[in-house]
Amino acid sequence: MADSKPDISPGRLSPAAIERNFADLHPPLSKSEALIAADRCYFCFAAPCTSACPTGIDIPRFIQSIRSGDIEGAAHAILSENIMGGMCARVCPTEVLCEQACVRNVHEDKPVDIGLLQRHATDPILDAGTQLFSRAVPSGKRVAVVGGGPAALSCAHRLACLGHAVTIYSRDGKLGGLNEYGIAAYKTVEDFAQREVRYILDIGGIEVETDVALGRELSLDRLRREYDAVFLAVGLAAVNRLGLETEDKPGVIDAVQYIAELRQAADKLRLPVGRRVVVIGGGMTAIDVAAQSRRLGAEDVTIVYRRGQEQMGASRYEQKLAQNDGVRVKHWARPARILGDGHVTGVEFEYTRQGPDGRLEGRGEFFTLPADIVFKAIGQELALDSVSDSKLRMDKGRIVVDADRRTSIENVWAGGDCVLGGQDLTVAAVQDGKLAAIAIDRYLKTGKAQS
Ligand SMILES: Cc1cc2nc3c(=O)[nH]c(=O)nc-3n(C[C@H](O)[C@H](O)[C@H](O)COP(=O)(O)OP(=O)(O)OC[C@H]3O[C@@H](n4cnc5c(N)ncnc54)[C@H](O)[C@@H]3O)c2cc1C
Ligand code: SF4
């Protein structure tokens, strides 16, 4: 393929089109819509929706409170189990969690709108800054929380409620983790991530130090000496490589980094976007970078995934969303060569299939896609330098924890994406933080780490 100048430029769409494309994906329900939605709930005993919620929110209870006009009661039922109930109402893949389990699907093929109702209950509380929680008498104990994402904030909030003094140490300038730097912009509009962070910190008893990192300014040994307990929630800060010699070419970009720039851009019209974009991967990051590239005005966006639709990490709903945005998805192909003498000009892919042993194998047949930008979105991993000075038990590159989120080191807990066995979802990270806080509280009060 002959090299040509890459076609990358900002401002491909009008300001009105950008505003439309990045508007709230699921606008909030009005009061009457919420009452109609709440009326569809059967208030099931042993509700399957609650069992399907990783944080165990009592869903029929909060829906009942909405019906009876008690919004504060509804919000309390949600936030006492999941302090990020507002964000989860926006970003949870409810189609594979609570709403998939809803018995309404059986009769009408349409679940109760649990996510939207959850947002209806929590938005007014956050908007008004209504404090629904109070702190217990100070315990005199101090806990270090490393990380500023959903796992860390959930843990810090619960520990603060239980009377402990918390210090959050976070690498990024803003708290929120991927809520602030990762989630698709149209899922969390109007600076919601920061509003939620403010609500969480408003409980008091939580000090924050940003721009400090474990493995850089901080060591686990020091934190263990200075605090009664430590909670690690550093997420997955390193990006997997394609393993191709040519992958460091200009124009081959880490998708998470680009999404972070998009989320922080004061003006999306000034964000450069390629005319032809190729995305390599099959998870939420691949879908999000592809859909947002289209929404910024990229003309031709193709996701290429090495296996079939069934194996994609992104849910069917997310896949459909991207396809509705005009994103093409090609399955059963893997990158063989990044093309271009200087800047990337395209990618050569090899068709793949599943071999008899279940492993992926190349078919020896190839095709080429031209590209101005290639996004790598094949997953993130734990930045091992952040924990390399410690004796943490690791497996498959993640921290090993027990059911209480306790690590192999005395007085150290961990949760969120950085631990083994997680679901890599915001709601799962929130639950990890909550469970760890409950276990840490027990340890601080009784000296016993085990439940
Ligand atoms: C592009 C993208 C889109 C996603 N979309 C969705 C979605 O729509 N719905 C959903 O449920 N989930 C989504 N997820 C997954 C979800 O965002 C994560 O599962 C969740 O944020 C994990 O929370 P966490 O607290 O473990 O880590 P993170 O949110 O990654 O936060 C990690 C925190 O640790 C800090 N940190 C990192 N290293 C260090 C260090 N060495 N020292 C101190 N601090 C450190 C960072 O500054 C950050 O504050 C998405 C993920 C990505 C990448
Ligand atoms: S499963 Fe559906 S109908 Fe039953 S309690 Fe949950 S939301 Fe209501």
Coordinates of C-alpha atoms in Angstrom, one line a residue, residues 20-417:
R20 CA -26.0 15.9 20.0
N21 CA -23.6 13.0 19.7
F22 CA -22.3 13.4 23.2
A23 CA -25.6 14.2 24.9
D24 CA -26.8 11.9 27.7
L25 CA -27.3 8.4 26.4
H26 CA -30.3 7.7 28.6
P27 CA -31.9 10.9 29.6
P28 CA -33.5 10.8 33.1
L29 CA -37.2 9.8 33.6
S30 CA -39.7 12.5 34.5
K31 CA -41.7 12.0 37.7
S32 CA -44.7 10.5 35.9
E33 CA -42.5 8.3 33.7
A34 CA -40.8 7.0 36.9
L35 CA -44.2 6.3 38.5
I36 CA -45.3 4.3 35.5
A37 CA -42.0 2.4 35.4
A38 CA -42.2 1.7 39.1
D39 CA -45.8 0.4 38.7
R40 CA -44.5 -2.4 36.5
C41 CA -42.6 -4.0 39.4
Y42 CA -44.1 -7.1 40.9
F43 CA -42.1 -6.6 44.2
C44 CA -41.0 -10.2 44.0
F45 CA -40.1 -12.1 47.1
A46 CA -36.5 -13.2 47.0
A47 CA -36.2 -10.8 44.0
P48 CA -33.9 -12.2 41.3
C49 CA -32.9 -8.7 40.3
T50 CA -31.4 -8.1 43.8
S51 CA -29.5 -11.4 43.5
A52 CA -28.2 -10.3 40.1
C53 CA -26.9 -7.0 41.5
P54 CA -23.2 -7.4 42.5
T55 CA -23.8 -4.9 45.3
G56 CA -27.1 -6.6 46.5
I57 CA -29.3 -3.5 46.3
D58 CA -32.8 -4.2 47.6
I59 CA -34.4 -3.3 44.3
P60 CA -38.1 -3.9 45.0
R61 CA -37.6 -1.9 48.2
F62 CA -36.3 1.2 46.5
I63 CA -38.9 0.9 43.7
Q64 CA -41.6 0.7 46.4
S65 CA -40.2 3.9 48.0
I66 CA -40.3 5.7 44.6
R67 CA -44.0 4.6 44.2
S68 CA -44.8 6.0 47.6
G69 CA -43.0 9.3 46.8
D70 CA -40.2 8.7 49.3
I71 CA -37.2 9.6 47.1
E72 CA -34.8 9.9 50.1
G73 CA -35.8 6.5 51.3
A74 CA -35.3 5.1 47.9
A75 CA -31.8 6.7 47.6
H76 CA -30.9 5.5 51.0
A77 CA -31.7 1.9 50.1
I78 CA -29.5 2.2 47.0
L79 CA -26.6 4.2 48.4
S80 CA -26.3 2.2 51.6
E81 CA -25.3 -0.8 49.5
N82 CA -23.7 1.1 46.7
I83 CA -22.4 4.6 47.3
M84 CA -21.9 5.0 43.6
G85 CA -25.5 4.0 42.8
G86 CA -25.7 7.2 40.8
M87 CA -22.8 6.3 38.5
C88 CA -23.9 2.6 38.3
A89 CA -27.4 3.7 37.2
R90 CA -25.6 5.3 34.2
V91 CA -22.9 2.7 33.4
C92 CA -24.0 -0.7 34.7
P93 CA -24.6 -3.2 31.9
T94 CA -28.1 -3.8 33.4
E95 CA -29.0 -5.8 30.4
V96 CA -26.8 -8.6 31.7
L97 CA -27.3 -8.0 35.4
C98 CA -30.5 -6.9 37.3
E99 CA -32.7 -6.2 34.2
Q100 CA -31.8 -9.5 32.6
A101 CA -32.9 -11.3 35.8
C102 CA -36.2 -9.3 36.0
V103 CA -39.2 -11.6 35.8
R104 CA -41.1 -9.1 33.7
N105 CA -38.9 -10.4 30.8
V106 CA -40.8 -13.7 30.9
H107 CA -44.3 -12.2 30.3
E108 CA -43.5 -9.1 28.2
D109 CA -39.9 -9.4 27.0
K110 CA -39.2 -6.1 28.7
P111 CA -37.8 -5.7 32.2
V112 CA -38.6 -3.0 34.7
D113 CA -36.3 0.0 33.9
I114 CA -34.3 -0.6 37.1
G115 CA -31.3 1.5 36.0
L116 CA -33.4 4.5 35.1
L117 CA -35.4 4.2 38.3
Q118 CA -32.1 4.0 40.3
R119 CA -31.0 7.2 38.6
H120 CA -34.4 8.8 39.3
A121 CA -33.9 8.1 43.0
T122 CA -30.3 9.1 43.4
D123 CA -30.0 12.2 41.1
P124 CA -32.0 14.6 43.4
I125 CA -30.0 13.5 46.4
L126 CA -26.6 14.3 44.7
D127 CA -27.9 17.4 43.1
A128 CA -29.1 18.8 46.4
G129 CA -26.1 17.4 48.3
T130 CA -28.5 15.8 50.8
Q131 CA -26.3 13.9 53.3
L132 CA -27.9 10.5 54.1
F133 CA -25.1 9.1 56.1
S134 CA -23.3 10.1 59.3
R135 CA -19.9 9.1 60.8
A136 CA -19.6 6.8 63.9
V137 CA -17.6 8.0 66.9
P138 CA -13.9 8.3 65.8
S139 CA -12.2 5.0 66.3
G140 CA -8.6 6.4 66.5
K141 CA -7.6 4.0 63.7
R142 CA -6.0 5.1 60.4
V143 CA -6.4 3.4 57.1
A144 CA -4.5 4.2 53.8
V145 CA -6.5 3.7 50.6
V146 CA -4.3 3.5 47.5
G147 CA -6.2 4.5 44.3
G148 CA -8.9 7.0 43.5
G149 CA -11.4 4.9 41.5
P150 CA -14.7 3.2 42.4
A151 CA -13.1 0.5 44.6
A152 CA -11.0 3.1 46.6
L153 CA -13.9 5.6 47.0
S154 CA -16.4 3.0 48.1
C155 CA -13.9 1.6 50.7
A156 CA -13.0 5.0 51.9
H157 CA -16.6 6.1 52.3
R158 CA -17.6 3.0 54.3
L159 CA -14.5 3.2 56.5
A160 CA -15.3 6.9 57.2
C161 CA -18.9 6.0 58.1
L162 CA -17.5 3.4 60.5
G163 CA -15.4 6.1 62.3
H164 CA -12.0 5.4 60.9
A165 CA -9.6 8.1 59.6
V166 CA -8.9 7.5 55.9
T167 CA -6.2 8.9 53.6
I168 CA -6.6 8.3 49.9
Y169 CA -3.4 8.3 47.8
S170 CA -4.0 8.5 44.1
R171 CA -1.8 8.8 41.1
D172 CA -4.1 10.9 38.9
G173 CA -4.8 14.6 39.5
K174 CA -8.6 13.9 39.9
L175 CA -10.4 11.2 41.8
G176 CA -12.9 8.9 40.2
G177 CA -10.5 6.5 38.3
L178 CA -12.1 5.3 35.1
N179 CA -15.4 7.0 36.0
E180 CA -13.5 10.3 35.3
Y181 CA -11.0 9.1 32.7
G182 CA -12.5 6.0 31.0
I183 CA -16.2 5.6 30.8
A184 CA -17.8 6.8 27.5
A185 CA -18.5 10.5 27.7
Y186 CA -22.2 10.2 26.7
K187 CA -22.8 7.9 29.7
T188 CA -21.7 10.4 32.3
V189 CA -22.4 13.9 31.2
E190 CA -22.3 17.2 33.1
D191 CA -19.2 16.3 35.2
F192 CA -21.2 13.7 37.1
A193 CA -18.1 11.8 38.1
Q194 CA -16.7 14.8 40.1
R195 CA -20.1 15.6 41.6
E196 CA -20.3 12.0 42.9
V197 CA -16.8 12.2 44.3
R198 CA -17.7 15.4 46.1
Y199 CA -20.8 13.7 47.6
I200 CA -18.7 10.8 48.8
L201 CA -16.0 13.0 50.4
D202 CA -18.6 15.2 52.0
I203 CA -19.0 12.5 54.7
G204 CA -15.8 13.8 56.3
G205 CA -12.9 12.0 57.8
I206 CA -11.2 11.4 54.4
E207 CA -8.0 13.1 53.5
V208 CA -6.9 13.1 49.8
E209 CA -3.4 13.2 48.3
T210 CA -3.4 13.2 44.5
D211 CA -0.4 12.9 42.1
V212 CA 1.3 10.3 44.3
A213 CA 1.8 6.7 43.3
L214 CA 2.6 3.5 44.9
G215 CA 5.9 2.2 43.6
R216 CA 7.0 5.9 43.0
E217 CA 6.6 8.2 46.1
L218 CA 5.0 5.5 48.2
S219 CA 5.9 2.0 49.3
L220 CA 3.6 -0.6 50.7
D221 CA 6.1 -1.3 53.6
R222 CA 5.9 2.4 54.6
L223 CA 2.1 2.5 54.4
R224 CA 1.9 -0.7 56.5
R225 CA 4.1 0.9 59.1
E226 CA 2.3 4.2 59.2
Y227 CA -1.3 3.0 59.1
D228 CA -3.4 0.3 60.9
A229 CA -4.5 -1.1 57.6
V230 CA -4.0 -0.6 53.8
F231 CA -6.5 -1.0 50.9
L232 CA -5.0 -1.3 47.4
A233 CA -7.2 -0.4 44.5
V234 CA -4.8 0.7 41.8
G235 CA -6.8 -0.6 38.8
L236 CA -5.0 -1.7 35.7
A237 CA -2.7 1.0 34.7
A238 CA -0.6 -0.8 32.0
V239 CA -1.8 -1.6 28.5
N240 CA -1.4 -5.0 26.8
R241 CA 0.8 -5.0 23.7
L242 CA -0.1 -6.5 20.4
G243 CA 3.2 -8.3 20.3
L244 CA 4.1 -7.0 16.8
E245 CA 7.5 -5.5 16.0
T246 CA 5.9 -2.6 14.1
E247 CA 3.3 -1.6 16.8
D248 CA 5.2 1.5 18.0
K249 CA 4.6 3.5 14.8
P250 CA 3.1 7.0 15.0
G251 CA -0.7 6.7 14.7
V252 CA -0.9 3.4 16.7
I253 CA -2.5 4.6 19.9
D254 CA -3.5 3.2 23.2
A255 CA -7.3 3.4 23.3
V256 CA -7.5 4.1 27.0
Q257 CA -5.1 7.0 26.7
Y258 CA -7.2 8.5 23.9
I259 CA -10.4 8.0 25.8
A260 CA -8.9 9.8 28.8
E261 CA -8.0 12.8 26.5
L262 CA -11.5 12.8 25.2
R263 CA -13.0 12.8 28.6
Q264 CA -10.7 15.6 29.8
A265 CA -11.1 17.7 26.6
A266 CA -12.6 21.1 27.3
D267 CA -13.8 21.3 23.7
K268 CA -14.3 18.0 21.8
L269 CA -14.3 20.0 18.5
R270 CA -10.5 20.4 19.0
L271 CA -9.8 16.8 19.4
P272 CA -8.0 15.3 16.4
V273 CA -9.7 12.2 14.9
G274 CA -8.7 10.0 12.0
R275 CA -10.9 9.7 8.9
R276 CA -10.3 5.9 8.8
V277 CA -10.0 4.2 12.1
V278 CA -9.2 0.6 12.9
V279 CA -9.7 -0.7 16.4
I280 CA -8.1 -3.9 17.6
G281 CA -10.0 -5.6 20.5
G282 CA -13.4 -6.9 21.6
G283 CA -14.1 -5.5 25.0
M284 CA -15.8 -2.3 26.3
T285 CA -12.7 -0.2 25.5
A286 CA -12.8 -1.3 21.9
I287 CA -16.5 -0.5 21.6
D288 CA -16.2 2.8 23.4
V289 CA -13.2 4.1 21.4
A290 CA -14.9 3.0 18.1
A291 CA -18.2 4.6 18.9
Q292 CA -16.7 7.8 20.2
S293 CA -14.5 8.1 17.1
R294 CA -17.6 7.9 15.0
R295 CA -19.4 10.4 17.1
L296 CA -16.4 12.8 16.7
G297 CA -16.8 12.4 12.9
A298 CA -14.5 9.6 11.8
E299 CA -15.9 8.4 8.5
D300 CA -14.9 4.7 8.5
V301 CA -14.5 2.8 11.8
T302 CA -13.9 -0.9 12.0
I303 CA -13.4 -3.1 15.0
V304 CA -11.4 -6.3 14.4
Y305 CA -11.7 -9.0 16.9
R306 CA -9.8 -12.3 16.8
R307 CA -12.7 -14.5 17.9
G308 CA -16.5 -14.6 17.3
Q309 CA -19.3 -12.3 18.5
E310 CA -20.1 -14.6 21.4
Q311 CA -16.6 -14.3 22.9
M312 CA -16.5 -10.5 22.8
G313 CA -16.1 -8.9 26.2
A314 CA -18.5 -6.1 25.4
S315 CA -22.2 -7.1 25.9
R316 CA -24.5 -7.5 22.9
Y317 CA -26.2 -4.3 23.9
E318 CA -22.9 -2.4 23.8
Q319 CA -22.0 -4.0 20.4
K320 CA -25.4 -3.0 19.0
L321 CA -24.9 0.6 20.3
A322 CA -21.6 0.9 18.4
Q323 CA -23.1 -0.7 15.3
N324 CA -26.0 1.8 15.4
D325 CA -23.3 4.5 15.4
G326 CA -22.1 3.0 12.1
V327 CA -19.1 1.0 13.5
R328 CA -18.3 -2.1 11.5
V329 CA -17.3 -5.2 13.4
K330 CA -15.2 -7.9 11.8
H331 CA -14.7 -11.2 13.7
W332 CA -12.2 -14.0 13.4
A333 CA -9.1 -12.0 12.4
R334 CA -5.9 -10.9 14.2
P335 CA -3.3 -8.3 13.3
A336 CA -0.3 -9.7 11.5
R337 CA 1.5 -6.5 10.4
I338 CA 1.1 -2.7 11.0
L339 CA 1.7 -1.0 7.7
G340 CA 3.4 2.3 6.8
D341 CA 7.0 3.4 6.5
G342 CA 6.5 6.3 8.9
H343 CA 3.0 7.0 10.2
V344 CA 0.7 4.0 10.1
T345 CA -1.2 3.6 6.9
G346 CA -3.1 0.4 7.6
V347 CA -3.1 -3.0 9.2
E348 CA -2.7 -6.4 7.6
F349 CA -4.9 -9.0 9.3
E350 CA -4.9 -12.8 9.2
Y351 CA -8.2 -14.7 9.4
T352 CA -8.4 -16.9 12.4
R353 CA -10.3 -20.0 13.5
Q354 CA -10.6 -22.1 16.7
G355 CA -8.4 -25.1 16.4
P356 CA -9.4 -28.6 17.6
D357 CA -7.9 -27.9 21.0
G358 CA -9.9 -24.7 21.4
R359 CA -6.9 -22.5 20.8
L360 CA -6.9 -19.8 18.2
E361 CA -5.0 -20.5 15.0
G362 CA -4.2 -18.4 11.9
R363 CA -5.7 -19.6 8.6
G364 CA -2.9 -18.3 6.4
E365 CA -5.3 -16.0 4.6
F366 CA -4.9 -12.2 4.9
F367 CA -6.7 -9.0 4.2
T368 CA -5.7 -5.3 4.7
L369 CA -7.6 -2.4 6.2
P370 CA -6.4 1.2 5.5
A371 CA -6.1 3.4 8.6
D372 CA -5.1 6.9 9.6
I373 CA -5.3 5.8 13.3
V374 CA -5.1 2.3 14.8
F375 CA -6.4 1.9 18.4
K376 CA -5.0 -0.9 20.5
A377 CA -7.8 -2.0 22.9
I378 CA -6.7 -5.6 23.8
G379 CA -7.0 -5.1 27.5
Q380 CA -5.2 -3.6 30.4
E381 CA -3.0 -5.1 33.1
L382 CA -1.8 -4.3 36.6
A383 CA 1.3 -2.1 36.4
L384 CA 3.6 -4.4 38.3
D385 CA 6.1 -1.7 39.3
S386 CA 3.4 -0.4 41.6
V387 CA 3.5 -3.5 43.7
S388 CA 7.0 -5.0 42.9
D389 CA 8.5 -4.1 46.2
S390 CA 6.1 -6.1 48.2
K391 CA 5.5 -9.8 48.9
L392 CA 1.9 -9.8 47.6
R393 CA 0.7 -13.1 46.2
M394 CA -0.1 -12.7 42.6
D395 CA -1.7 -14.9 40.0
K396 CA -2.2 -14.2 36.3
G397 CA -0.7 -10.7 36.9
R398 CA -3.3 -9.7 39.5
I399 CA -3.4 -9.6 43.3
V400 CA -4.8 -12.7 45.0
V401 CA -7.5 -12.0 47.6
D402 CA -9.9 -14.1 49.7
A403 CA -13.7 -13.5 50.0
D404 CA -13.1 -10.6 52.3
R405 CA -10.7 -9.1 49.8
R406 CA -7.8 -9.7 52.1
T407 CA -4.4 -10.2 50.5
S408 CA -1.5 -12.6 51.5
I409 CA 0.0 -9.8 53.6
E410 CA -1.1 -9.0 57.1
N411 CA -3.2 -5.8 57.3
V412 CA -3.4 -5.3 53.5
W413 CA -6.7 -5.7 51.5
A414 CA -7.2 -5.1 47.8
G415 CA -10.1 -4.8 45.4
G416 CA -11.4 -3.6 42.0
D417 CA -9.8 -4.4 38.7

